[in-house]
Coordinates of C-alpha atoms in Angstrom, one line a residue:
Chain F
X253 CA -21.5 2.1 17.7
X254 CA -19.4 5.2 18.1
X255 CA -16.9 5.7 15.3
X256 CA -14.0 8.0 14.8
X257 CA -12.8 9.0 11.4
X258 CA -9.2 10.3 11.0
X259 CA -9.4 13.3 8.7
X260 CA -6.9 13.5 5.9
X261 CA -6.0 17.2 5.3
X262 CA -3.3 19.6 4.4
X263 CA -3.9 21.9 7.4
X264 CA -6.1 24.0 5.2
X265 CA -8.8 21.7 3.7
X266 CA -10.3 18.3 4.1
X267 CA -9.0 15.9 1.5
X268 CA -11.5 14.0 -0.6
X269 CA -10.4 10.6 0.5
X270 CA -11.8 11.3 4.0
X271 CA -15.3 11.4 2.6
X272 CA -15.4 7.8 1.6
X273 CA -14.3 6.8 5.1
X274 CA -17.1 8.9 6.6
X275 CA -19.6 6.9 4.5
X276 CA -18.2 3.6 5.7
X277 CA -18.2 4.9 9.3
X278 CA -21.9 6.0 8.9
X279 CA -22.8 2.4 8.0
X280 CA -21.4 1.3 11.4
X281 CA -22.9 4.0 13.6
X282 CA -22.5 7.5 15.0
X283 CA -19.6 9.4 13.2
X284 CA -17.1 11.6 15.0
X285 CA -14.0 13.0 13.4
X286 CA -10.5 13.7 14.4
X287 CA -8.7 16.7 12.8
X288 CA -5.1 16.5 14.1
X289 CA -2.7 19.0 12.6
X290 CA -1.0 22.3 13.1
X291 CA -2.9 25.5 12.6
X292 CA -5.8 23.4 11.3
X293 CA -8.9 25.0 13.0
X294 CA -10.3 25.9 9.6
X295 CA -10.1 22.2 8.6
X296 CA -12.2 21.3 11.7
X297 CA -14.8 24.0 10.8
X298 CA -15.0 22.5 7.2
X299 CA -15.1 19.0 8.6
X300 CA -18.0 19.8 10.9
X301 CA -20.1 20.6 7.8
X302 CA -19.7 17.1 6.3
X303 CA -23.1 15.5 6.1
X304 CA -23.9 13.2 9.1
X305 CA -21.0 14.3 11.3
X306 CA -21.4 14.6 15.1
X307 CA -18.5 15.8 17.1
X308 CA -15.2 16.9 15.6
X309 CA -12.2 16.5 17.8
X310 CA -9.6 19.1 17.0
X311 CA -6.0 18.4 18.1
X312 CA -4.0 21.5 17.1
X313 CA -0.3 21.0 17.9
X314 CA 2.9 21.5 16.0
X315 CA 3.6 17.8 16.7
X316 CA 0.7 16.7 14.5
X317 CA 1.4 19.1 11.6
X318 CA 3.0 16.5 9.3
X319 CA 0.8 13.5 10.5
X320 CA 3.9 11.7 11.9
X321 CA 2.5 8.3 13.0
X322 CA 4.7 8.2 16.1
X323 CA 2.9 11.3 17.5
X324 CA -0.6 10.8 16.1
X325 CA -1.1 7.1 16.9
X326 CA -1.0 7.6 20.7
X327 CA -3.5 10.5 20.4
X328 CA -5.9 8.2 18.5
X329 CA -5.4 5.3 20.9
X330 CA -6.4 7.6 23.8
X331 CA -9.5 8.8 21.9
X332 CA -10.4 5.1 21.4
X333 CA -11.2 4.8 25.1
X334 CA -14.5 6.5 24.2
X335 CA -15.0 5.2 20.6
X336 CA -15.6 1.7 19.3
X337 CA -14.1 2.0 15.8
X338 CA -11.6 4.2 14.1
X339 CA -11.5 4.5 10.3
X340 CA -8.8 5.9 8.0
X341 CA -8.9 6.5 4.3
X342 CA -6.4 4.0 2.7
X343 CA -4.1 6.8 1.7
X344 CA -0.3 6.6 2.3
X345 CA -0.9 8.6 5.5
X346 CA -3.8 6.5 6.6
X347 CA -1.9 3.3 5.9
X348 CA 1.1 4.7 7.8
X349 CA -0.8 5.6 11.0
X350 CA -3.6 2.9 11.3
X351 CA -1.5 -0.2 12.1
X352 CA 0.4 1.7 14.8
X353 CA -2.9 2.5 16.4
X354 CA -4.1 -1.1 16.1
X355 CA -1.0 -2.5 17.8
X356 CA -1.3 0.1 20.6
X357 CA -4.9 -1.2 21.1
X358 CA -3.9 -4.8 20.7
X359 CA -6.3 -5.4 17.8
X360 CA -6.0 -6.8 14.3
X361 CA -6.5 -4.1 11.6
X362 CA -8.9 -4.6 8.8
X363 CA -7.1 -3.2 5.7
X364 CA -8.6 -1.6 2.7
X365 CA -12.3 -2.6 3.2
X366 CA -14.6 -2.7 0.2
X367 CA -17.9 -3.0 2.1
X368 CA -19.5 -3.2 5.6
X369 CA -21.4 -6.4 5.9
X370 CA -22.2 -6.1 9.6
X371 CA -20.9 -4.6 12.8
X372 CA -17.9 -7.0 12.8
X373 CA -17.9 -8.2 9.2
X374 CA -16.3 -6.7 6.2
X375 CA -15.0 -7.5 2.7
X376 CA -11.5 -6.8 1.6
X377 CA -9.3 -7.5 -1.4
X378 CA -6.4 -10.0 -1.2
X379 CA -3.9 -11.1 -3.8
X380 CA -4.0 -7.8 -5.6
X381 CA -7.7 -8.0 -5.9
X382 CA -7.7 -11.4 -7.5
X383 CA -9.8 -12.6 -4.6
X384 CA -12.2 -10.9 -2.2
X385 CA -12.3 -12.1 1.4
X386 CA -15.2 -11.7 3.8
X387 CA -13.7 -11.4 7.3
X388 CA -15.2 -11.3 10.7
X389 CA -13.3 -9.8 13.6
X390 CA -13.3 -11.0 17.2
X391 CA -11.8 -7.7 18.5
X392 CA -13.9 -5.3 20.6
X393 CA -12.4 -2.2 19.1
X394 CA -12.1 -1.9 15.3
X395 CA -9.3 -0.3 13.3
X396 CA -10.1 0.0 9.7
X397 CA -8.7 1.5 6.5
X398 CA -11.2 2.2 3.8
X399 CA -10.7 1.9 0.0
X400 CA -11.8 5.2 -1.4
X401 CA -13.2 3.9 -4.6
X402 CA -15.5 1.4 -2.9
X403 CA -17.7 3.9 -1.0
X404 CA -19.6 6.9 -2.1
X405 CA -18.3 10.2 -0.9
X406 CA -20.2 11.9 1.9
X407 CA -21.4 15.4 1.0
X408 CA -19.1 18.3 2.2
X409 CA -22.2 20.3 3.2
X410 CA -25.3 19.7 5.3
X411 CA -23.6 18.7 8.5
X412 CA -23.7 20.6 11.8
X413 CA -21.0 19.0 13.9
X414 CA -19.6 20.6 17.0
X415 CA -15.8 21.2 17.3
X416 CA -14.2 20.3 20.5
X417 CA -10.5 20.7 21.3
X418 CA -8.5 17.7 22.5
X419 CA -4.9 17.3 23.4
X420 CA -2.5 14.4 23.4
X421 CA 1.1 13.8 24.4
X422 CA 2.4 15.9 21.5
X423 CA 5.9 15.2 20.3
X424 CA 7.2 11.8 21.3
X425 CA 10.7 12.8 20.2
X426 CA 11.2 9.8 17.9
X427 CA 10.8 11.4 14.4
X428 CA 11.0 14.7 12.7
X429 CA 9.7 15.9 9.4
X430 CA 12.5 17.1 7.1
X431 CA 11.1 18.0 3.7
X432 CA 8.5 17.1 1.0
X433 CA 8.6 17.2 -2.7
X434 CA 5.0 17.3 -3.6
X435 CA 4.2 17.7 -7.2
X436 CA 2.0 20.6 -8.1
X437 CA -0.3 20.1 -11.0
X438 CA -3.3 21.8 -12.5
X439 CA -4.7 18.4 -13.4
X440 CA -7.2 16.6 -11.3
X441 CA -5.9 14.3 -8.6
X442 CA -5.8 10.6 -9.7
X443 CA -8.0 9.3 -7.0
X444 CA -10.8 11.8 -7.7
X445 CA -10.4 12.3 -11.5
X446 CA -13.4 11.5 -13.7
X447 CA -11.1 10.6 -16.7
X448 CA -7.6 9.2 -16.4
X449 CA -5.1 8.8 -19.2
X450 CA -2.3 6.4 -18.3
X451 CA 0.9 5.6 -20.1
X452 CA 3.1 2.5 -20.0
X453 CA 6.6 1.4 -21.0
X454 CA 5.7 1.4 -24.7
X455 CA 6.2 5.2 -24.6
X456 CA 9.9 4.4 -24.5
X457 CA 11.1 7.6 -22.7
X458 CA 10.1 10.5 -20.6
X459 CA 9.9 13.0 -23.5
X460 CA 7.4 10.8 -25.4
X461 CA 5.4 10.4 -22.2
X462 CA 5.0 14.1 -21.8
X463 CA 4.6 14.9 -25.5
X464 CA 1.9 12.3 -26.1
X465 CA 0.0 11.6 -22.9
X466 CA -0.2 15.1 -21.4
X467 CA -1.8 16.9 -24.5
X468 CA -4.4 14.1 -24.7
X469 CA -5.1 14.4 -20.9
X470 CA -5.4 18.2 -21.3
X471 CA -8.0 17.8 -24.1
X472 CA -10.1 15.5 -21.9
X473 CA -9.5 17.4 -18.6
X474 CA -8.1 14.1 -17.3
X475 CA -5.7 13.1 -14.6
X476 CA -2.4 11.4 -15.7
X477 CA -1.4 8.0 -14.5
X478 CA 1.3 5.4 -15.3
X479 CA 2.1 1.8 -15.0
X480 CA 4.8 0.6 -12.6
X481 CA 7.1 -0.1 -15.6
X482 CA 6.9 3.5 -16.7
X483 CA 7.6 4.8 -13.2
X484 CA 10.5 2.3 -12.7
X485 CA 11.9 3.4 -16.1
X486 CA 11.9 7.0 -14.8
X487 CA 9.4 8.4 -17.3
X488 CA 7.3 10.0 -14.5
X489 CA 7.5 10.3 -10.7
X490 CA 6.2 7.6 -8.3
X491 CA 3.0 9.4 -7.5
X492 CA 1.7 8.6 -11.0
X493 CA 1.7 4.9 -10.4
X494 CA -1.6 3.1 -10.6
X495 CA -1.7 -0.5 -9.3
X496 CA -1.5 -2.9 -6.4
X497 CA 1.1 -0.9 -4.6
X498 CA 0.4 2.5 -6.1
X499 CA -2.9 4.3 -6.4
X500 CA -6.3 2.6 -6.6
X501 CA -8.5 4.5 -9.1
X502 CA -12.0 4.0 -10.4
X503 CA -12.8 6.9 -12.8
X504 CA -15.6 7.0 -15.3
X505 CA -13.2 6.5 -18.1
X506 CA -9.6 5.0 -17.9
X507 CA -7.5 5.2 -21.0
X508 CA -4.5 2.8 -21.0
X509 CA -1.9 3.6 -23.6
X510 CA 0.9 1.3 -24.2
X511 CA 0.2 -0.7 -21.0
X512 CA 0.2 -4.5 -21.4
X513 CA -2.0 -5.0 -18.3
X514 CA 0.0 -6.9 -15.7
X515 CA -2.2 -8.1 -12.8
X516 CA -0.5 -5.7 -10.5
X517 CA -1.7 -2.8 -12.8
X518 CA -5.2 -4.2 -13.3
X519 CA -5.5 -4.4 -9.5
X520 CA -5.4 -0.6 -9.4
X521 CA -7.9 0.3 -12.2
X522 CA -10.2 -2.6 -13.0
X523 CA -13.1 -1.0 -11.1
X524 CA -13.1 1.9 -13.6
X525 CA -16.5 2.3 -15.3
X526 CA -15.2 2.2 -18.9
X527 CA -11.7 1.0 -19.8
X528 CA -10.2 2.0 -23.1
X529 CA -6.9 0.4 -24.3
X530 CA -4.6 1.4 -27.0
X531 CA -1.8 -1.2 -27.6
X532 CA 0.0 -2.6 -30.6
X533 CA -0.1 -6.1 -29.3
X534 CA -3.6 -7.5 -29.9
X535 CA -3.0 -10.3 -27.4
X536 CA -2.0 -7.9 -24.6
X537 CA -3.9 -8.8 -21.4
X538 CA -5.3 -5.3 -21.1
X539 CA -7.7 -6.1 -23.9
X540 CA -9.3 -8.8 -21.7
X541 CA -10.6 -6.1 -19.4
X542 CA -11.1 -3.2 -21.8
X543 CA -14.5 -2.2 -22.9
X544 CA -13.1 -0.5 -26.0
X545 CA -9.8 -1.5 -27.6
X546 CA -7.8 -0.1 -30.5
X547 CA -4.9 -2.1 -31.8
X548 CA -2.1 -0.1 -33.4
X549 CA 0.9 2.1 -33.0
X550 CA 0.4 4.5 -30.2
X551 CA 2.9 7.0 -31.8
X552 CA 0.4 7.4 -34.7
X553 CA -2.9 6.9 -32.8
X554 CA -2.4 9.2 -29.8
X555 CA -1.4 12.4 -31.8
X556 CA -4.3 11.8 -34.2
X557 CA -6.7 11.2 -31.3
X558 CA -5.6 14.4 -29.5
X559 CA -6.0 16.4 -32.7
X560 CA -9.5 15.0 -33.5
X561 CA -10.9 15.7 -30.0
Chain C
X213 CA 25.0 -2.0 13.9
X214 CA 22.9 -5.2 13.3
X215 CA 20.1 -5.1 10.8
X216 CA 17.1 -7.5 11.2
X217 CA 15.1 -8.4 8.1
X218 CA 11.8 -10.3 8.5
X219 CA 10.7 -12.1 5.3
X220 CA 7.5 -13.9 4.2
X221 CA 7.1 -16.9 1.9
X222 CA 4.2 -16.2 -0.5
X223 CA 2.7 -17.3 -3.7
X224 CA 5.1 -16.3 -6.5
X225 CA 4.2 -13.0 -7.9
X226 CA 4.1 -14.4 -11.5
X227 CA 1.5 -17.1 -10.6
X228 CA -2.2 -16.2 -11.0
X229 CA -4.0 -16.9 -7.8
X230 CA -6.9 -19.3 -8.0
X231 CA -9.8 -19.2 -5.6
X232 CA -10.6 -22.6 -4.2
X233 CA -14.0 -23.9 -5.4
X234 CA -15.2 -24.3 -1.8
X235 CA -14.6 -20.6 -1.1
X236 CA -12.2 -21.2 1.8
X237 CA -9.2 -19.4 0.3
X238 CA -6.7 -19.3 -2.5
X239 CA -5.3 -22.6 -3.7
X240 CA -1.6 -22.9 -2.6
X241 CA -1.2 -26.7 -3.3
X242 CA 1.5 -27.4 -5.8
X243 CA 2.1 -23.8 -6.8
X244 CA 5.4 -22.0 -6.9
X245 CA 6.2 -20.1 -3.6
X246 CA 8.8 -17.4 -3.3
X247 CA 10.0 -14.6 -1.1
X248 CA 7.6 -11.6 -1.0
X249 CA 9.2 -9.2 -3.5
X250 CA 9.2 -6.3 -1.1
X251 CA 11.2 -8.4 1.3
X252 CA 13.9 -9.0 -1.3
X253 CA 14.2 -5.3 -1.5
X254 CA 14.6 -5.2 2.3
X255 CA 17.4 -7.8 2.2
X256 CA 19.1 -5.9 -0.6
X257 CA 19.0 -2.7 1.4
X258 CA 20.4 -4.4 4.5
X259 CA 23.2 -6.1 2.5
X260 CA 24.1 -2.7 0.9
X261 CA 24.3 -1.1 4.3
X262 CA 26.7 -3.9 5.3
X263 CA 28.8 -3.4 2.1
X264 CA 29.0 0.3 2.9
X265 CA 30.3 -0.5 6.4
X266 CA 27.2 0.9 8.1
X267 CA 25.8 -2.5 9.2
X268 CA 27.9 -5.2 10.8
X269 CA 25.6 -8.1 10.5
X270 CA 22.4 -8.9 8.6
X271 CA 20.0 -11.4 10.3
X272 CA 17.0 -12.6 8.4
X273 CA 13.9 -14.1 10.2
X274 CA 10.8 -15.8 8.9
X275 CA 7.6 -17.1 10.5
X276 CA 6.1 -19.9 8.6
X277 CA 6.4 -23.5 7.3
X278 CA 9.6 -25.4 8.0
X279 CA 10.2 -25.7 4.3
X280 CA 11.1 -22.0 4.3
X281 CA 14.5 -23.0 5.6
X282 CA 15.5 -24.4 2.2
X283 CA 13.8 -21.9 0.0
X284 CA 13.3 -18.3 1.1
X285 CA 15.8 -18.4 4.0
X286 CA 18.4 -19.9 1.6
X287 CA 17.7 -17.2 -1.0
X288 CA 18.1 -14.6 1.8
X289 CA 21.4 -16.0 2.9
X290 CA 22.6 -16.3 -0.7
X291 CA 21.8 -12.6 -1.2
X292 CA 24.1 -11.8 1.6
X293 CA 22.3 -12.3 5.0
X294 CA 24.7 -13.7 7.5
X295 CA 22.4 -16.0 9.4
X296 CA 18.7 -16.9 9.6
X297 CA 16.1 -17.6 12.2
X298 CA 13.2 -19.9 11.4
X299 CA 10.1 -19.6 13.6
X300 CA 8.2 -22.7 12.4
X301 CA 4.5 -22.9 12.3
X302 CA 2.0 -24.6 10.1
X303 CA -0.7 -22.0 11.0
X304 CA -1.3 -18.7 9.4
X305 CA -0.1 -15.9 11.7
X306 CA -1.7 -12.5 11.3
X307 CA 0.3 -9.3 11.1
X308 CA -0.4 -8.5 14.8
X309 CA 0.9 -11.9 15.9
X310 CA 3.9 -11.6 13.5
X311 CA 4.7 -8.2 15.0
X312 CA 4.5 -9.6 18.5
X313 CA 6.9 -12.4 17.6
X314 CA 9.3 -10.0 15.9
X315 CA 9.2 -7.7 18.9
X316 CA 10.5 -10.7 21.0
X317 CA 13.2 -11.4 18.3
X318 CA 14.2 -7.7 18.4
X319 CA 14.6 -7.8 22.2
X320 CA 17.0 -10.8 21.9
X321 CA 18.9 -9.6 18.9
X322 CA 19.0 -5.8 19.7
X323 CA 19.2 -4.6 16.0
X324 CA 19.7 -0.9 15.2
X325 CA 17.4 -1.2 12.2
X326 CA 14.6 -3.5 11.2
X327 CA 13.9 -3.4 7.5
X328 CA 10.6 -5.0 6.3
X329 CA 8.7 -5.1 3.0
X330 CA 5.8 -2.6 3.1
X331 CA 3.3 -5.3 2.4
X332 CA 3.0 -9.0 1.5
X333 CA 1.5 -9.6 -1.9
X334 CA -0.8 -12.3 -0.6
X335 CA -2.9 -10.6 2.1
X336 CA -1.9 -7.1 1.1
X337 CA -2.3 -6.0 4.7
X338 CA 0.5 -3.4 4.9
X339 CA 0.6 -3.6 8.7
X340 CA 3.5 -5.5 10.2
X341 CA 6.2 -2.8 10.2
X342 CA 4.0 -0.1 11.7
X343 CA 2.7 -2.6 14.4
X344 CA 6.2 -3.6 15.3
X345 CA 7.1 0.1 15.6
X346 CA 4.3 0.6 18.1
X347 CA 5.1 -2.5 20.1
X348 CA 8.8 -1.5 20.4
X349 CA 8.2 2.2 20.7
X350 CA 10.5 2.8 17.8
X351 CA 10.0 5.4 15.0
X352 CA 9.0 4.2 11.5
X353 CA 9.9 5.2 8.0
X354 CA 7.4 3.4 5.8
X355 CA 7.3 3.1 2.0
X356 CA 11.0 4.0 1.7
X357 CA 12.6 5.0 -1.5
X358 CA 15.9 6.1 0.1
X359 CA 17.6 5.2 3.4
X360 CA 20.6 7.1 4.8
X361 CA 22.1 6.2 8.2
X362 CA 24.3 8.8 9.9
X363 CA 25.4 8.4 13.5
X364 CA 22.4 7.6 15.6
X365 CA 19.8 8.8 13.1
X366 CA 18.4 7.6 9.8
X367 CA 16.9 9.8 7.1
X368 CA 14.1 8.0 5.2
X369 CA 12.6 9.3 2.0
X370 CA 9.1 8.0 1.6
X371 CA 6.8 7.5 -1.4
X372 CA 3.6 9.3 -0.4
X373 CA 0.4 10.1 -2.4
X374 CA 1.6 13.5 -3.6
X375 CA 5.2 12.7 -4.3
X376 CA 8.1 12.2 -1.8
X377 CA 8.6 13.1 1.9
X378 CA 11.7 12.8 4.0
X379 CA 11.6 12.1 7.7
X380 CA 14.5 11.9 10.2
X381 CA 14.3 9.1 12.7
X382 CA 16.1 8.3 15.9
X383 CA 17.7 4.8 15.9
X384 CA 16.8 2.1 16.5
X385 CA 14.1 2.4 13.9
X386 CA 11.8 0.5 11.5
X387 CA 12.0 0.9 7.8
X388 CA 9.5 -0.6 5.3
X389 CA 10.5 -0.8 1.6
X390 CA 8.7 0.5 -1.4
X391 CA 9.4 -0.6 -5.0
X392 CA 12.1 1.9 -6.0
X393 CA 14.4 1.6 -3.0
X394 CA 16.7 -0.6 -4.9
X395 CA 16.9 -3.4 -7.4
X396 CA 17.6 -6.7 -5.5
X397 CA 20.5 -8.8 -6.7
X398 CA 19.9 -12.4 -7.9
X399 CA 20.9 -15.2 -5.6
X400 CA 23.5 -16.9 -7.9
X401 CA 24.1 -20.6 -7.8
X402 CA 27.6 -20.4 -6.3
X403 CA 26.2 -18.1 -3.6
X404 CA 23.3 -20.5 -3.0
X405 CA 25.9 -23.3 -2.5
X406 CA 27.9 -21.2 -0.1
X407 CA 24.8 -20.0 1.8
X408 CA 24.0 -23.6 2.8
X409 CA 26.8 -23.3 5.4
X410 CA 25.4 -20.1 6.9
X411 CA 23.6 -20.9 10.2
X412 CA 19.8 -21.2 10.7
X413 CA 18.4 -21.1 14.2
X414 CA 15.3 -23.3 14.4
X415 CA 12.6 -22.1 16.7
X416 CA 8.9 -22.5 17.0
X417 CA 6.1 -20.0 17.8
X418 CA 5.8 -21.6 21.3
X419 CA 9.4 -20.7 22.1
X420 CA 8.5 -17.1 22.3
X421 CA 5.5 -17.3 24.7
X422 CA 3.4 -15.0 22.6
X423 CA -0.4 -15.5 22.0
X424 CA -0.8 -15.5 18.2
X425 CA -4.5 -16.7 18.2
X426 CA -6.1 -15.2 15.1
X427 CA -8.5 -12.3 15.7
X428 CA -10.0 -12.4 12.2
X429 CA -12.0 -15.3 10.8
X430 CA -12.3 -15.6 7.0
X431 CA -15.9 -16.5 6.3
X432 CA -15.4 -16.9 2.6
X433 CA -13.2 -16.0 -0.3
X434 CA -14.6 -15.4 -3.8
X435 CA -13.4 -14.3 -7.1
X436 CA -14.1 -10.6 -7.9
X437 CA -16.8 -9.8 -10.5
X438 CA -15.2 -10.5 -13.9
X439 CA -14.9 -7.8 -16.5
X440 CA -15.7 -9.0 -19.9
X441 CA -13.7 -8.0 -22.9
X442 CA -15.6 -5.4 -25.0
X443 CA -15.3 -4.3 -28.5
X444 CA -12.4 -3.4 -30.7
X445 CA -12.7 -0.4 -32.8
X446 CA -10.9 -0.1 -36.1
X447 CA -9.9 3.6 -36.3
X448 CA -9.3 6.7 -34.3
X449 CA -12.5 8.2 -35.8
X450 CA -14.5 5.3 -34.3
X451 CA -12.7 5.8 -30.9
X452 CA -13.6 9.6 -31.0
X453 CA -17.2 8.7 -31.6
X454 CA -17.1 6.3 -28.6
X455 CA -15.6 9.0 -26.4
X456 CA -18.3 11.4 -27.5
X457 CA -21.0 8.8 -26.6
X458 CA -19.4 8.4 -23.2
X459 CA -19.7 12.2 -22.7
X460 CA -16.0 12.8 -22.2
X461 CA -15.3 14.4 -25.6
X462 CA -17.3 17.2 -27.2

């Protein structure tokens, strides 16, 4: 089977999420990549070095610079004339583009796969991960998004792919990029952090969140996450949210502070290797999944913990 | 401008899903069903556009069991939708099939904007809006946290992995809602009573001449591996020791 992986990047570097999709693709067959962007030749060179990669298709056009689905989807649909499957990391960009490609190809997408069981059979989570479905597709072409935490990351070195320029229809004239407010942080990204410190509504306000969670995260070199309740209450921006509709994470250690553990939150972090919970309510559902729990007042515990580390 | 809002009837988000013992799916017998929460946000946004004078009519459509007429479609009308379309079927229709049916509805209704939930909380597919965009050749503003219509354009602020992104789309367009777009109003009892007189057009899947044969076959559904509760520690010092043992603290 010939597969194509859509490469997530910022026109400078390959993003980590791509590497899990490459691993999933390699379980299906030969791996080709698509780097679509603007001024992104360096990304294609970097992508060609990913272990196990064959051809890298490079579509360098201003129309692809911001990964607008209206422009990128027709390009991928055209490349699918010579590929059997296309895989996307299940990032917001991947989730935005993939179904548009699937509809252009008249195939049913397989969302957020957890494993490859065969050339047409995959597992995927449903009901916020409360059930795992094994599904088999009857479609001849496959469109797949890949859950990043479910597959090992392909190595960024060792490959010797060849870069080949491709062109598409460019700008379809339907949409334009206006602006982005992308948070800049020195901390590790949530989806690749080894340790995550997450805060919930019990922190009461934004000041407490920053004053308590961030120093602890800094001590541990951790990424910072939050529950939906904390994001809805405005303590932190949306990109902190861990859960069914936010980010799916699986770090070595996940520390949940003042998070009760709604199923929508658990859906985003229950595959973490070790879960630590700090909560004043000893009956909070978070303790049912936590490996290590500490019952008590977070306003006392967290500063003490930060100090003692 | 007319706004079309497709909605889905799903297991209520407060109900814990139970996998059937025979592994064929999740048990939906005798459990509370409600409107998909993201779809409530979609209706709220459409109704606010009407209250602002941007939209002239809000039409809600669902594809599903006939009972939807008296629950989710009633809720939708009570929230402010002007009329409803029920496309009745007892079968599960996949996102691709739903998008094809909605494309037909869009051809008939000619809305300026279609607002959908970004995903349904049962199958978590996150596909229908984008597929509909492709089938109609319309632009899409997915995972929206802000929607501003001006003239023949709509600016959509989107929740993306790194933060927020704004795109400018040519109307007609597709918008899919994220959690923080708005806080949906409750369907009050008086409004529910009044909503009963708002019209519902009853259709079936066959009326649209679209092939919705499923492409995916579910071979089995199982519960995920369960985590077991671990130990409770009694003090911060013990927790520090545990963190050291895990190698994350020095």
